[in-house]
C-alpha atoms as a PDB file:
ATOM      1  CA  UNK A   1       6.103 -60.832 -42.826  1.00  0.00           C
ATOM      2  CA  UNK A   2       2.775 -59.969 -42.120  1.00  0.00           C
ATOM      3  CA  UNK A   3       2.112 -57.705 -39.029  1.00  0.00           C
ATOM      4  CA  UNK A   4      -1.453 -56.998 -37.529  1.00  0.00           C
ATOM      5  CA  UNK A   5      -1.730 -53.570 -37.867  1.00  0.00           C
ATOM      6  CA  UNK A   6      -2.966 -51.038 -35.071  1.00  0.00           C
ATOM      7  CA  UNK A   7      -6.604 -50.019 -35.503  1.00  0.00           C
ATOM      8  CA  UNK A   8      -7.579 -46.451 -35.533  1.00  0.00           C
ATOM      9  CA  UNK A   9     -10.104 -45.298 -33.026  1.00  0.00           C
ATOM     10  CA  UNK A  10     -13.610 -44.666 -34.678  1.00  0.00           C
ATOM     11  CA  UNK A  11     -13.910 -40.598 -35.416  1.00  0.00           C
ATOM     12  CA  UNK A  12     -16.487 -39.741 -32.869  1.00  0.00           C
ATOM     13  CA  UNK A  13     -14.068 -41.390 -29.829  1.00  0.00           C
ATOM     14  CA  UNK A  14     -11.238 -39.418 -31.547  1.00  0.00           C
ATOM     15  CA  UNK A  15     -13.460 -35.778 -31.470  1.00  0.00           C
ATOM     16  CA  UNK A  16     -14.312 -36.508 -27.664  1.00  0.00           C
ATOM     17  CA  UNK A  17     -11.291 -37.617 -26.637  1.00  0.00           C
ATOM     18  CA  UNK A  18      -9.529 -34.402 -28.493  1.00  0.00           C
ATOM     19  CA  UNK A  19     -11.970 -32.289 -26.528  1.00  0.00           C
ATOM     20  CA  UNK A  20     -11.279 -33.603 -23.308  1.00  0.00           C
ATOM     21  CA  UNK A  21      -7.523 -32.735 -23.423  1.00  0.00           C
ATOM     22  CA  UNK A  22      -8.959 -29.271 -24.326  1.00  0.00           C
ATOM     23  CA  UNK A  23     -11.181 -29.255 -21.294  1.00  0.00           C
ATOM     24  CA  UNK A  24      -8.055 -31.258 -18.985  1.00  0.00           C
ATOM     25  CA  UNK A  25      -5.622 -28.771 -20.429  1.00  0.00           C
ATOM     26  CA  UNK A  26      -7.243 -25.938 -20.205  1.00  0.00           C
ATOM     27  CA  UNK A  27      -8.486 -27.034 -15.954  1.00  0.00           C
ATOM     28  CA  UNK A  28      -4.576 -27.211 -15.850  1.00  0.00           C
ATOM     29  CA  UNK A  29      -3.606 -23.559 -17.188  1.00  0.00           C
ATOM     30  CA  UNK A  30      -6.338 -21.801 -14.846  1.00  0.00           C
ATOM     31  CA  UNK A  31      -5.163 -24.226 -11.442  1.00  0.00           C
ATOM     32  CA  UNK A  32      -1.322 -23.144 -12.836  1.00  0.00           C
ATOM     33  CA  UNK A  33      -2.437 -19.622 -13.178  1.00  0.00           C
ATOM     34  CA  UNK A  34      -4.849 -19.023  -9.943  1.00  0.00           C
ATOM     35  CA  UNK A  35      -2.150 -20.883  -7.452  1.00  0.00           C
ATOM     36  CA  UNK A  36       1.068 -19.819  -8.632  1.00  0.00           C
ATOM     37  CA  UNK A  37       1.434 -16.893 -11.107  1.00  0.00           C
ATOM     38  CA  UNK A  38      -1.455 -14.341 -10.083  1.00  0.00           C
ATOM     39  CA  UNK A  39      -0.561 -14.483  -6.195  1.00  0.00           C
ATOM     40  CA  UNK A  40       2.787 -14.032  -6.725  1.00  0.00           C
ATOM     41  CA  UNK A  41       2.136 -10.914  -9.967  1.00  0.00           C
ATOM     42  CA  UNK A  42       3.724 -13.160 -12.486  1.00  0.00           C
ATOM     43  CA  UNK A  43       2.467 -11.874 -15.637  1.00  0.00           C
ATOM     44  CA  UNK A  44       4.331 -14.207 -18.059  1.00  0.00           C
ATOM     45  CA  UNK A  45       3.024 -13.363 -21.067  1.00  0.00           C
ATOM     46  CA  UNK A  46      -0.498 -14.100 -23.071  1.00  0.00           C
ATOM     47  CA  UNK A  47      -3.727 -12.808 -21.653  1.00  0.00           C
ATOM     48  CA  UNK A  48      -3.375 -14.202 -18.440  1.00  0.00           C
ATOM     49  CA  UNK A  49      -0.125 -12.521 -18.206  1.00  0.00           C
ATOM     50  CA  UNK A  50      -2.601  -8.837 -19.184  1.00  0.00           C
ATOM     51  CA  UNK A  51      -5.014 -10.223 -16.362  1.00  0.00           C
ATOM     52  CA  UNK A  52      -2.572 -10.272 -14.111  1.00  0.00           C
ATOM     53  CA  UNK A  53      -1.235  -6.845 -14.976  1.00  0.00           C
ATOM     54  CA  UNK A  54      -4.843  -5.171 -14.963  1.00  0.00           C
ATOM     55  CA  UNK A  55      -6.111  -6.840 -11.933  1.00  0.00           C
ATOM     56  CA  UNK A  56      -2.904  -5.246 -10.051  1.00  0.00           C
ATOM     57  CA  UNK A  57      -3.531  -1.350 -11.875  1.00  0.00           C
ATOM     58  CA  UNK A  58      -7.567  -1.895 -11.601  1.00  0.00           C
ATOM     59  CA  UNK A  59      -8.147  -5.315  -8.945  1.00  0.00           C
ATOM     60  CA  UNK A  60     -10.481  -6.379 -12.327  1.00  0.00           C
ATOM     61  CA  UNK A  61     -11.297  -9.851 -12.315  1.00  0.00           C
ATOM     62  CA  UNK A  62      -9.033 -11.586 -14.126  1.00  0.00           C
ATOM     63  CA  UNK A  63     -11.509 -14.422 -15.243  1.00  0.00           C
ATOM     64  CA  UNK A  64     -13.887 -11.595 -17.176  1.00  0.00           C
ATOM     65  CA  UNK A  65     -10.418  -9.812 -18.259  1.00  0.00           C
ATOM     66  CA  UNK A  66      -9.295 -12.999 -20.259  1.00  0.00           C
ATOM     67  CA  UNK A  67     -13.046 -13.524 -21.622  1.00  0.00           C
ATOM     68  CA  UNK A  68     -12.545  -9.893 -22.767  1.00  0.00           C
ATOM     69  CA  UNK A  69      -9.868 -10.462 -24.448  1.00  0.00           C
ATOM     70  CA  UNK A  70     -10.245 -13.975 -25.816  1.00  0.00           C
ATOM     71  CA  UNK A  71     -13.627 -13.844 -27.676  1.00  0.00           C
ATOM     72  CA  UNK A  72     -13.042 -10.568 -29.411  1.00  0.00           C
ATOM     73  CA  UNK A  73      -9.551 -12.360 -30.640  1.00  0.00           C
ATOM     74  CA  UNK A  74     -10.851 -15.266 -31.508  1.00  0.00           C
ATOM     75  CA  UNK A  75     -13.681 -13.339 -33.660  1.00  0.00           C
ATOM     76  CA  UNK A  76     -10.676 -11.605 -35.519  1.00  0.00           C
ATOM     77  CA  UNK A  77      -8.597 -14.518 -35.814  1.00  0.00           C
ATOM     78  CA  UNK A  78     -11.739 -15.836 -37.901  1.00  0.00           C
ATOM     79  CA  UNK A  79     -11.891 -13.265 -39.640  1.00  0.00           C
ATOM     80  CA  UNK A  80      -8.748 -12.320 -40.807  1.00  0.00           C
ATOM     81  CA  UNK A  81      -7.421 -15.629 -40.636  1.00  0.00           C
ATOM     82  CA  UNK A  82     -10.091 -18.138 -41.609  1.00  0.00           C
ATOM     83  CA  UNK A  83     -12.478 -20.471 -39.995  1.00  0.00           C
ATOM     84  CA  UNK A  84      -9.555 -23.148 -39.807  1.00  0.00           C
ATOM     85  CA  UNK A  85      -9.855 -22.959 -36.183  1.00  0.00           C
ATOM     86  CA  UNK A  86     -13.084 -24.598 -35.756  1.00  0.00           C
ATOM     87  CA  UNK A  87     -14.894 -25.680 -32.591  1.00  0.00           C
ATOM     88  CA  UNK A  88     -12.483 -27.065 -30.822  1.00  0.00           C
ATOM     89  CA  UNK A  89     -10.880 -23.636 -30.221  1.00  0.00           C
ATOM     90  CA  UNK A  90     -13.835 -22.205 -29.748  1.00  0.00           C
ATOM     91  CA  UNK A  91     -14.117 -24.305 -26.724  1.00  0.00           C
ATOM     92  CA  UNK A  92     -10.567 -23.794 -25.552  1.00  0.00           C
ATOM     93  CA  UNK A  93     -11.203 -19.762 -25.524  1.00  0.00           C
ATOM     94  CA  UNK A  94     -14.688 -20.214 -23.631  1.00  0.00           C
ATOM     95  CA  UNK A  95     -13.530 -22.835 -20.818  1.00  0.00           C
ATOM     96  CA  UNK A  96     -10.162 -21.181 -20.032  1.00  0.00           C
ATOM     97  CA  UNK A  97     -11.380 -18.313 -18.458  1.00  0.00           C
ATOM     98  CA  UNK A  98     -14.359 -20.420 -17.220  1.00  0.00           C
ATOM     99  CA  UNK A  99     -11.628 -22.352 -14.827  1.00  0.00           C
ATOM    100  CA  UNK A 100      -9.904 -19.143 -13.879  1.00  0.00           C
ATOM    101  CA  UNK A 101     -13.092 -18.065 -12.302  1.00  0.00           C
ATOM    102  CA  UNK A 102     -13.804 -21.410 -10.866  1.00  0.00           C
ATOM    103  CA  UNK A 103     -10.520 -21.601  -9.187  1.00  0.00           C
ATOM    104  CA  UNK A 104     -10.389 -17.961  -8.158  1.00  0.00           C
ATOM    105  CA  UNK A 105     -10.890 -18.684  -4.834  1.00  0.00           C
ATOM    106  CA  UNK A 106      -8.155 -21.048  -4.220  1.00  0.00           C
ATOM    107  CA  UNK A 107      -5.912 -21.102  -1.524  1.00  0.00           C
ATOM    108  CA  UNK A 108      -1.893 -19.593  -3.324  1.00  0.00           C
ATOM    109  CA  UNK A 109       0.454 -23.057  -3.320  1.00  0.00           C
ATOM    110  CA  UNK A 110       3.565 -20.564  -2.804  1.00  0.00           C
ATOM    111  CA  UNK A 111       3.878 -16.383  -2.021  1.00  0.00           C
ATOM    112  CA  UNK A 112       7.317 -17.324  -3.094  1.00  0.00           C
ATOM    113  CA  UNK A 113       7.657 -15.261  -6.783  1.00  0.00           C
ATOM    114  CA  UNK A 114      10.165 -17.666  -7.975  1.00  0.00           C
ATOM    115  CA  UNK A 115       8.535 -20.861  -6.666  1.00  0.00           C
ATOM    116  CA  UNK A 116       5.154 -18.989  -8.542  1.00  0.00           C
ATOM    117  CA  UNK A 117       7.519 -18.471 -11.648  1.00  0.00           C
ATOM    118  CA  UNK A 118       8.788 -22.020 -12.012  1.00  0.00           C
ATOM    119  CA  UNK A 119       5.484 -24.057 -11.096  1.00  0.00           C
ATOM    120  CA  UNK A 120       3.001 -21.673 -12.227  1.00  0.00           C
ATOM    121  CA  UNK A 121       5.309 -21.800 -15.618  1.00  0.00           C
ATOM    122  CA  UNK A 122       5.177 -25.625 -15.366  1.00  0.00           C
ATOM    123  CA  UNK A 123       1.834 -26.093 -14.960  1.00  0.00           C
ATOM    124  CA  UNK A 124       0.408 -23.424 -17.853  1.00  0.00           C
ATOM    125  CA  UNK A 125       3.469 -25.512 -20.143  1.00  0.00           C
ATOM    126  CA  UNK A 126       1.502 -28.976 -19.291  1.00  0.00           C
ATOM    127  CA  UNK A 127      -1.969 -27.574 -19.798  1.00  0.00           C
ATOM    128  CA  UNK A 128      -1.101 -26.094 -23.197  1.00  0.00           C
ATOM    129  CA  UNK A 129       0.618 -28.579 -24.495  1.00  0.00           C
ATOM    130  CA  UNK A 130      -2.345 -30.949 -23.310  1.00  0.00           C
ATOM    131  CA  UNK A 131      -4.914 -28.703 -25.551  1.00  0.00           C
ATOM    132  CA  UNK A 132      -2.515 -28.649 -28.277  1.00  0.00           C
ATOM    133  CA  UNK A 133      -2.872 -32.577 -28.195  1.00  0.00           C
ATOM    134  CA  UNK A 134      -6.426 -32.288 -28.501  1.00  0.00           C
ATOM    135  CA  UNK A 135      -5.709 -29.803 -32.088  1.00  0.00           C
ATOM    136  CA  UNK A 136      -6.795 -26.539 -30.358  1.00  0.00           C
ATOM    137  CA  UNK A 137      -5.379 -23.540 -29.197  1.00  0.00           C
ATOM    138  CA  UNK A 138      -6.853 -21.239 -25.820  1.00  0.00           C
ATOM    139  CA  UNK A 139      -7.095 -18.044 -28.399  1.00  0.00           C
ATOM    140  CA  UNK A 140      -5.772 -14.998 -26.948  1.00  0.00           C
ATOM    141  CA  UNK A 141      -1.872 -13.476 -28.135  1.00  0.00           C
ATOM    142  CA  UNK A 142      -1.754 -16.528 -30.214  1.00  0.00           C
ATOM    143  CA  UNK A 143      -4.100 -15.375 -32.579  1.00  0.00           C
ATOM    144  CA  UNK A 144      -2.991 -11.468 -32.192  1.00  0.00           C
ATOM    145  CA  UNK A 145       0.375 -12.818 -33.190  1.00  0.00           C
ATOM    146  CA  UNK A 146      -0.790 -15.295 -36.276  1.00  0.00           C
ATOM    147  CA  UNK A 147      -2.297 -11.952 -37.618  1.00  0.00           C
ATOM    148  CA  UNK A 148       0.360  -9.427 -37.199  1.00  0.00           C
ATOM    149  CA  UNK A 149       2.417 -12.020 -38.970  1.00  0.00           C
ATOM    150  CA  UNK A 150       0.275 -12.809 -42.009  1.00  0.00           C
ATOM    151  CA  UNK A 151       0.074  -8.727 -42.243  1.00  0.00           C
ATOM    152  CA  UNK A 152       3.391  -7.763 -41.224  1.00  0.00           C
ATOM    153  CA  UNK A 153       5.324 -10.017 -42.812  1.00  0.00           C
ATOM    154  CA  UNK A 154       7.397 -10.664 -39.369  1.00  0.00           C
ATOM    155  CA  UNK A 155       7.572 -14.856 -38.732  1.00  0.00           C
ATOM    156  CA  UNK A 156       5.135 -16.096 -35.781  1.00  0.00           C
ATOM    157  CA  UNK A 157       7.790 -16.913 -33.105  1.00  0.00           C
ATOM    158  CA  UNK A 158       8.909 -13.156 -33.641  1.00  0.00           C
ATOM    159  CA  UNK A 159       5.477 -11.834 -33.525  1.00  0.00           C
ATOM    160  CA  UNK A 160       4.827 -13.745 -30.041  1.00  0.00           C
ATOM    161  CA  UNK A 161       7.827 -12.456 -29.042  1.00  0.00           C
ATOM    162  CA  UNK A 162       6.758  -9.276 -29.741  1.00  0.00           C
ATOM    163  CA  UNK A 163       3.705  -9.601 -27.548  1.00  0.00           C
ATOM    164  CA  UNK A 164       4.888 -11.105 -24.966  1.00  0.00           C
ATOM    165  CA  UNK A 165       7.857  -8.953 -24.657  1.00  0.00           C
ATOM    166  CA  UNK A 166       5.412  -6.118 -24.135  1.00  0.00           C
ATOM    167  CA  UNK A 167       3.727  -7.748 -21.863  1.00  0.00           C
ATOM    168  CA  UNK A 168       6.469  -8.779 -19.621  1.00  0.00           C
ATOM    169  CA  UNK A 169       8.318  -4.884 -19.905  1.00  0.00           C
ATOM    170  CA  UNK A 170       4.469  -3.705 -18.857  1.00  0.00           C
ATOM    171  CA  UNK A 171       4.702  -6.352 -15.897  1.00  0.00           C
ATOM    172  CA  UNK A 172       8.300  -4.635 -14.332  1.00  0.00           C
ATOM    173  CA  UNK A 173       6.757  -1.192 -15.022  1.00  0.00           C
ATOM    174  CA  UNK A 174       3.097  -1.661 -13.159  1.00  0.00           C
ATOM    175  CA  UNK A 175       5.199  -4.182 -10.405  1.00  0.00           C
ATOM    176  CA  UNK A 176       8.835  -3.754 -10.272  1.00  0.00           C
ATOM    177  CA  UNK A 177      11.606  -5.022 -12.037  1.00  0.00           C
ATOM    178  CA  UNK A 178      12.248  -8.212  -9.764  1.00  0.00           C
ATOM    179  CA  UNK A 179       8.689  -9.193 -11.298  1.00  0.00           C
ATOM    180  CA  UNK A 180       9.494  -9.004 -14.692  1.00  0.00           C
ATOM    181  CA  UNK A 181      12.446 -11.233 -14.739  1.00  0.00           C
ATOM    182  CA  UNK A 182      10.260 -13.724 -12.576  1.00  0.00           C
ATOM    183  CA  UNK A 183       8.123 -13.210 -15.303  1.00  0.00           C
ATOM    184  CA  UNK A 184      10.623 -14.342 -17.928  1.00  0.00           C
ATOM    185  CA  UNK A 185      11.704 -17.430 -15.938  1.00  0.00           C
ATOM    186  CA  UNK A 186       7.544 -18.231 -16.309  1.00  0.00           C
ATOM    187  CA  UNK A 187       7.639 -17.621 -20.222  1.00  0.00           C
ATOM    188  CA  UNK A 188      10.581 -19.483 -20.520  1.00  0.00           C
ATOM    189  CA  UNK A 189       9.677 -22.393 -18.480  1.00  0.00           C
ATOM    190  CA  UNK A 190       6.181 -22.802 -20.380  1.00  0.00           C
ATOM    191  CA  UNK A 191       7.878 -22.493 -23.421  1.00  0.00           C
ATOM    192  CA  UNK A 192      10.385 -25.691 -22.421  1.00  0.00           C
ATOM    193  CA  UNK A 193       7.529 -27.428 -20.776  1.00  0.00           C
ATOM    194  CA  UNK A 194       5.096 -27.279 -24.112  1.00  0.00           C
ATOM    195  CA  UNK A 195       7.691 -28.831 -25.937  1.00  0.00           C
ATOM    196  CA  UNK A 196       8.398 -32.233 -23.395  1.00  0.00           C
ATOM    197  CA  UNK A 197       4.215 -32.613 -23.343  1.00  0.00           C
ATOM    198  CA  UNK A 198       4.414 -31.988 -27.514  1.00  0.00           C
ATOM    199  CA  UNK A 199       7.405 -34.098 -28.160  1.00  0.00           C
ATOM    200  CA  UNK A 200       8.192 -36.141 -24.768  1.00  0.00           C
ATOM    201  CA  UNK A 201      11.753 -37.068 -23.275  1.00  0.00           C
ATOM    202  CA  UNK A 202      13.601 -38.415 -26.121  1.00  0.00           C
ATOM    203  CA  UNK A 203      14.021 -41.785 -25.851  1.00  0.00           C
ATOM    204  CA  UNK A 204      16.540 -42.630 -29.080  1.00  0.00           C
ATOM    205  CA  UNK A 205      19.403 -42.023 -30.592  1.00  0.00           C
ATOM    206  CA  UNK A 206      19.630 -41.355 -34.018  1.00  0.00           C
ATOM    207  CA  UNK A 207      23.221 -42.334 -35.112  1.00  0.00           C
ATOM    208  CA  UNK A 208      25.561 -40.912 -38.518  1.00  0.00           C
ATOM    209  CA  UNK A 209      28.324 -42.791 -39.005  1.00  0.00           C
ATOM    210  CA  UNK A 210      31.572 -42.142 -41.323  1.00  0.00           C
ATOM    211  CA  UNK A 211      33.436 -44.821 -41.903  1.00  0.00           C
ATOM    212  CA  UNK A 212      35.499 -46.734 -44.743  1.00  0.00           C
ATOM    213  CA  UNK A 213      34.593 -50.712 -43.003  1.00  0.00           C
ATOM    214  CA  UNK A 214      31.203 -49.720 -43.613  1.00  0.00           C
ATOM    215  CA  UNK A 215      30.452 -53.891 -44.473  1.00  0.00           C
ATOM    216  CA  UNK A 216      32.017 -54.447 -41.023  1.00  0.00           C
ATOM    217  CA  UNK A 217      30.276 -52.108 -39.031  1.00  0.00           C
ATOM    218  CA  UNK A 218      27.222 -52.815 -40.844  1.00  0.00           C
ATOM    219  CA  UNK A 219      27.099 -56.763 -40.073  1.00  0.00           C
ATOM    220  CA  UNK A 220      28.489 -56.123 -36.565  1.00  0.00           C
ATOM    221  CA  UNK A 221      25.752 -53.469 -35.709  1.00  0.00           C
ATOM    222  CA  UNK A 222      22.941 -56.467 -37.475  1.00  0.00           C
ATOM    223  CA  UNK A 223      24.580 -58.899 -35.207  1.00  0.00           C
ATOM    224  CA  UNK A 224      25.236 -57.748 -32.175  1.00  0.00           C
ATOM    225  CA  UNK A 225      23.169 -54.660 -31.988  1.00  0.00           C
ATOM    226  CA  UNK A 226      19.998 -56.201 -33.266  1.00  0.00           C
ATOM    227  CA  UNK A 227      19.065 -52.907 -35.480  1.00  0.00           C
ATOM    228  CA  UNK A 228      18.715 -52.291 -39.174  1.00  0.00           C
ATOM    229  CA  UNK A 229      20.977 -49.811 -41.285  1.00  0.00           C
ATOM    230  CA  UNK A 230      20.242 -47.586 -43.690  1.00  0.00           C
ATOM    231  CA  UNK A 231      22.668 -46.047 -46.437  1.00  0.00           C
ATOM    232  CA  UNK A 232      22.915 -42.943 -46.954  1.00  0.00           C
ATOM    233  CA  UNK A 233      24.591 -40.934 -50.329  1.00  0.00           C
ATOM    234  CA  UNK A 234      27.516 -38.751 -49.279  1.00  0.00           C
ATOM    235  CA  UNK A 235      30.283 -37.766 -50.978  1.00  0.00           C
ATOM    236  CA  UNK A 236      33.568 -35.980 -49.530  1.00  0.00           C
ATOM    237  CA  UNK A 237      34.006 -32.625 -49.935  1.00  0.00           C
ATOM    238  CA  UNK A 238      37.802 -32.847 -49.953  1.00  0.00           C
ATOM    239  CA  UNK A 239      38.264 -36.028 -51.353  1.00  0.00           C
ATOM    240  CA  UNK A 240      35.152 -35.529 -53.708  1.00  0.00           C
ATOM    241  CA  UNK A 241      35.252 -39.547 -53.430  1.00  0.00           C
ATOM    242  CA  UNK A 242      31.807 -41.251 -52.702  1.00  0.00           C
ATOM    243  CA  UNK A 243      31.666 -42.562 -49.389  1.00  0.00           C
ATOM    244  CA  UNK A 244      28.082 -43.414 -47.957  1.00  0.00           C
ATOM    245  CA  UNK A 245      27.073 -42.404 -44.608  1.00  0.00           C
ATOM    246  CA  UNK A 246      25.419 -45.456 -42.284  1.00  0.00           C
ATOM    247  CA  UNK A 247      22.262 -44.166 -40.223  1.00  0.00           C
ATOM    248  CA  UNK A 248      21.166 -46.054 -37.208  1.00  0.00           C
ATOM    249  CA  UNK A 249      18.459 -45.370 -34.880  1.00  0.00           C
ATOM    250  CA  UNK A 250      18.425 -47.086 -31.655  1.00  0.00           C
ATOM    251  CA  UNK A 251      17.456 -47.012 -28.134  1.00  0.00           C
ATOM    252  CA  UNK A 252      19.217 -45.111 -25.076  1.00  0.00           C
ATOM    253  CA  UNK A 253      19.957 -48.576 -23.346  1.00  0.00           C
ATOM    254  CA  UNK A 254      21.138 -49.570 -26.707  1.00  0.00           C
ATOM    255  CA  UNK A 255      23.196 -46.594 -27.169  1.00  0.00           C
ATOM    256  CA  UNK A 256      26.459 -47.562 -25.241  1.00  0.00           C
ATOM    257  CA  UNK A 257      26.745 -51.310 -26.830  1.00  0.00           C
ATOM    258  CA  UNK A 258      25.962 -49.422 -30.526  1.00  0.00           C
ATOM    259  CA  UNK A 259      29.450 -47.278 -29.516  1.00  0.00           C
ATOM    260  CA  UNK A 260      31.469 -50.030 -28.402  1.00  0.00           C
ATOM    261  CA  UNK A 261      30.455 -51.679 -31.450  1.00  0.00           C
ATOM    262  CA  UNK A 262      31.747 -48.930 -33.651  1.00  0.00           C
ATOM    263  CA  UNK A 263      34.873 -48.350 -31.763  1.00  0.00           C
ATOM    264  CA  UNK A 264      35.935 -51.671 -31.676  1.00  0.00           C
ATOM    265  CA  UNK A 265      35.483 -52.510 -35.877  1.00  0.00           C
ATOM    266  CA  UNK A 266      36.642 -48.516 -36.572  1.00  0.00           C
ATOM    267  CA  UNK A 267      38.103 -46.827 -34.119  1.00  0.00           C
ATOM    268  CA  UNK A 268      38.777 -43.801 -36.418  1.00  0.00           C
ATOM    269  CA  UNK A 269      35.073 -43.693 -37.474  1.00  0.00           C
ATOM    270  CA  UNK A 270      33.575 -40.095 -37.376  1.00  0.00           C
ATOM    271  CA  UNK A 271      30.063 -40.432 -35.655  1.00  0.00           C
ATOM    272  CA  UNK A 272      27.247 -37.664 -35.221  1.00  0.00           C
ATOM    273  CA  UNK A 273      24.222 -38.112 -32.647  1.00  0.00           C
ATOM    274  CA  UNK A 274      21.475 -36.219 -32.353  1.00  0.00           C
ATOM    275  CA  UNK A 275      18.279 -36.924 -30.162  1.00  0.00           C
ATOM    276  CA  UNK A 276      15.244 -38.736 -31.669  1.00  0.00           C
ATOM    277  CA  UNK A 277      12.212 -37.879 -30.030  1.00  0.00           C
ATOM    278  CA  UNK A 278       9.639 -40.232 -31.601  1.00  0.00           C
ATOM    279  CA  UNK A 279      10.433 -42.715 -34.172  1.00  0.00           C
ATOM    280  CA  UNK A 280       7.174 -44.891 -35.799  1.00  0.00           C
ATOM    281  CA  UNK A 281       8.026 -47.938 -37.315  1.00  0.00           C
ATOM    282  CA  UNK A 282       9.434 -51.716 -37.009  1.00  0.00           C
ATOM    283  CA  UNK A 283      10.951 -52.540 -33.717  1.00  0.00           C
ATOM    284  CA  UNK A 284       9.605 -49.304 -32.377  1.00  0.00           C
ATOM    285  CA  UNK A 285       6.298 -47.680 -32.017  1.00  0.00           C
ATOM    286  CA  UNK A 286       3.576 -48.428 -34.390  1.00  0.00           C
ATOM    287  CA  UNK A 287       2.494 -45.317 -36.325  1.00  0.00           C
END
């Protein structure tokens, strides 16, 4: 069957549109950042999370802190790294602390630290994973990280770790303690919230299922399930008998009727879901 296929948008629509969820995202990080984490000293890592630290040792402007910090990074991430970074990160590392000093004088949303913690966490989660949509990064730890890992031999999420860690143990030494584990609800938060904007809600169910009526379950799940099956090689590691293993990926509203259907042909079937955050393909989105 022949199916009109989804056109691809020309290249020059594709660059501007990448670069405006670096400009969006990065507007995001600096509201996130100016309203919620800096009033309340919530130094939650990265360079903002330095800012926030330096402007409550020094009262230095957080906005020059992070260009401080950023360009010199980025300049060494080129360096030592490569120029795989390009432009668009370029433009990420500029406009970041660019916002920051636009938004600087901005009225706090919350003095509340954990109310700062959990939006301010949300909101620098959204804008990041917005400029990671657009193939960019903001610079900063990121790049301090990629490097002590290519030299160290440590993997990246230790390395950031590493950094941040530092960061949030200087944040409970130069506040208090209180402000370092608000500081680590932030990081944490960002860290959940980058991967919903990077992946979404997950929206399937991706189905194993065990079973010896695998012709039953099969037809039944084509019939009254409306979704195809795919047959996977297994054998049994006690038996050592093959037995194949049925894969099905379906909907959440789909989910319960997909059960009911398995219980009712096999009730002894051994079934393993998982989430399925994006699937491409027939009867779901087009890739």
């Amino acid at each position: 069957m022949n199916r009109k296929t989804r056109e691809e948008p020309h290249p020059i629509l594709a660059s501007v549109l990448e670069y405006m969820y670096i400009i969006i995202g990065a507007a995001i990080i600096a509201v996130g950042f100016n309203v919620f984490l800096l009033p309340n000293e919530v130094a939650s890592g990265g360079v903002s999370g330095i800012s926030t630290i330096l402007k409550g040792l020094f009262d230095w402007n957080p906005g020059f802190v992070q260009y401080a910090f950023n360009i010199p990074l980025f300049i060494a991430g080129v360096i030592f790294l490569g120029k795989q970074f390009g432009a668009r990160s370029l433009v990420g590392t500029l406009t970041l602390p660019m916002f920051v000093l636009l938004t600087a004088d901005w009225e706090p949303a919350t003095l509340n630290p954990l109310l700062g913690a959990l939006f301010g966490g949300i909101s620098v989660g959204v804008g990041l994973g917005i400029v990671f949509r657009g193939r960019a990064s903001t610079g900063g730890t990121d790049l301090a990280a990629q490097i002590i890992a290519k030299y160290t031999g440590l993997t990246l999420g230790t390395s950031v770790m590493l950094i941040d860690g530092l960061i949030v143990l200087s944040a409970a030494l130069v506040f208090d303690i209180e402000k370092g584990l608000y500081a680590l609800i932030g990081l944490f938060v960002t860290t959940k919230t980058i991967d919903i904007i990077q992946l979404g809600f997950s929206q399937s169910k991706m189905v194993y299922i065990i079973t010896n009526k695998q012709e039953e379950i099969r037809d039944a799940i084509y019939t009254e399930v409306n979704r195809g099956v795919t047959k996977l090689p297994a054998v049994g590691g006690y038996t050592e008998q093959e037995r194949p293993i049925l894969l099905v990926v379906v909907y959440q509203t789909e989910f319960t009727k997909l059960k009911q259907v398995v219980k009712t042909v096999d009730p002894s079937a051994f079934v393993i879901v998982s989430d399925a955050y994006e699937v491409l393909g027939e009867g779901f989105k087009r890739p």
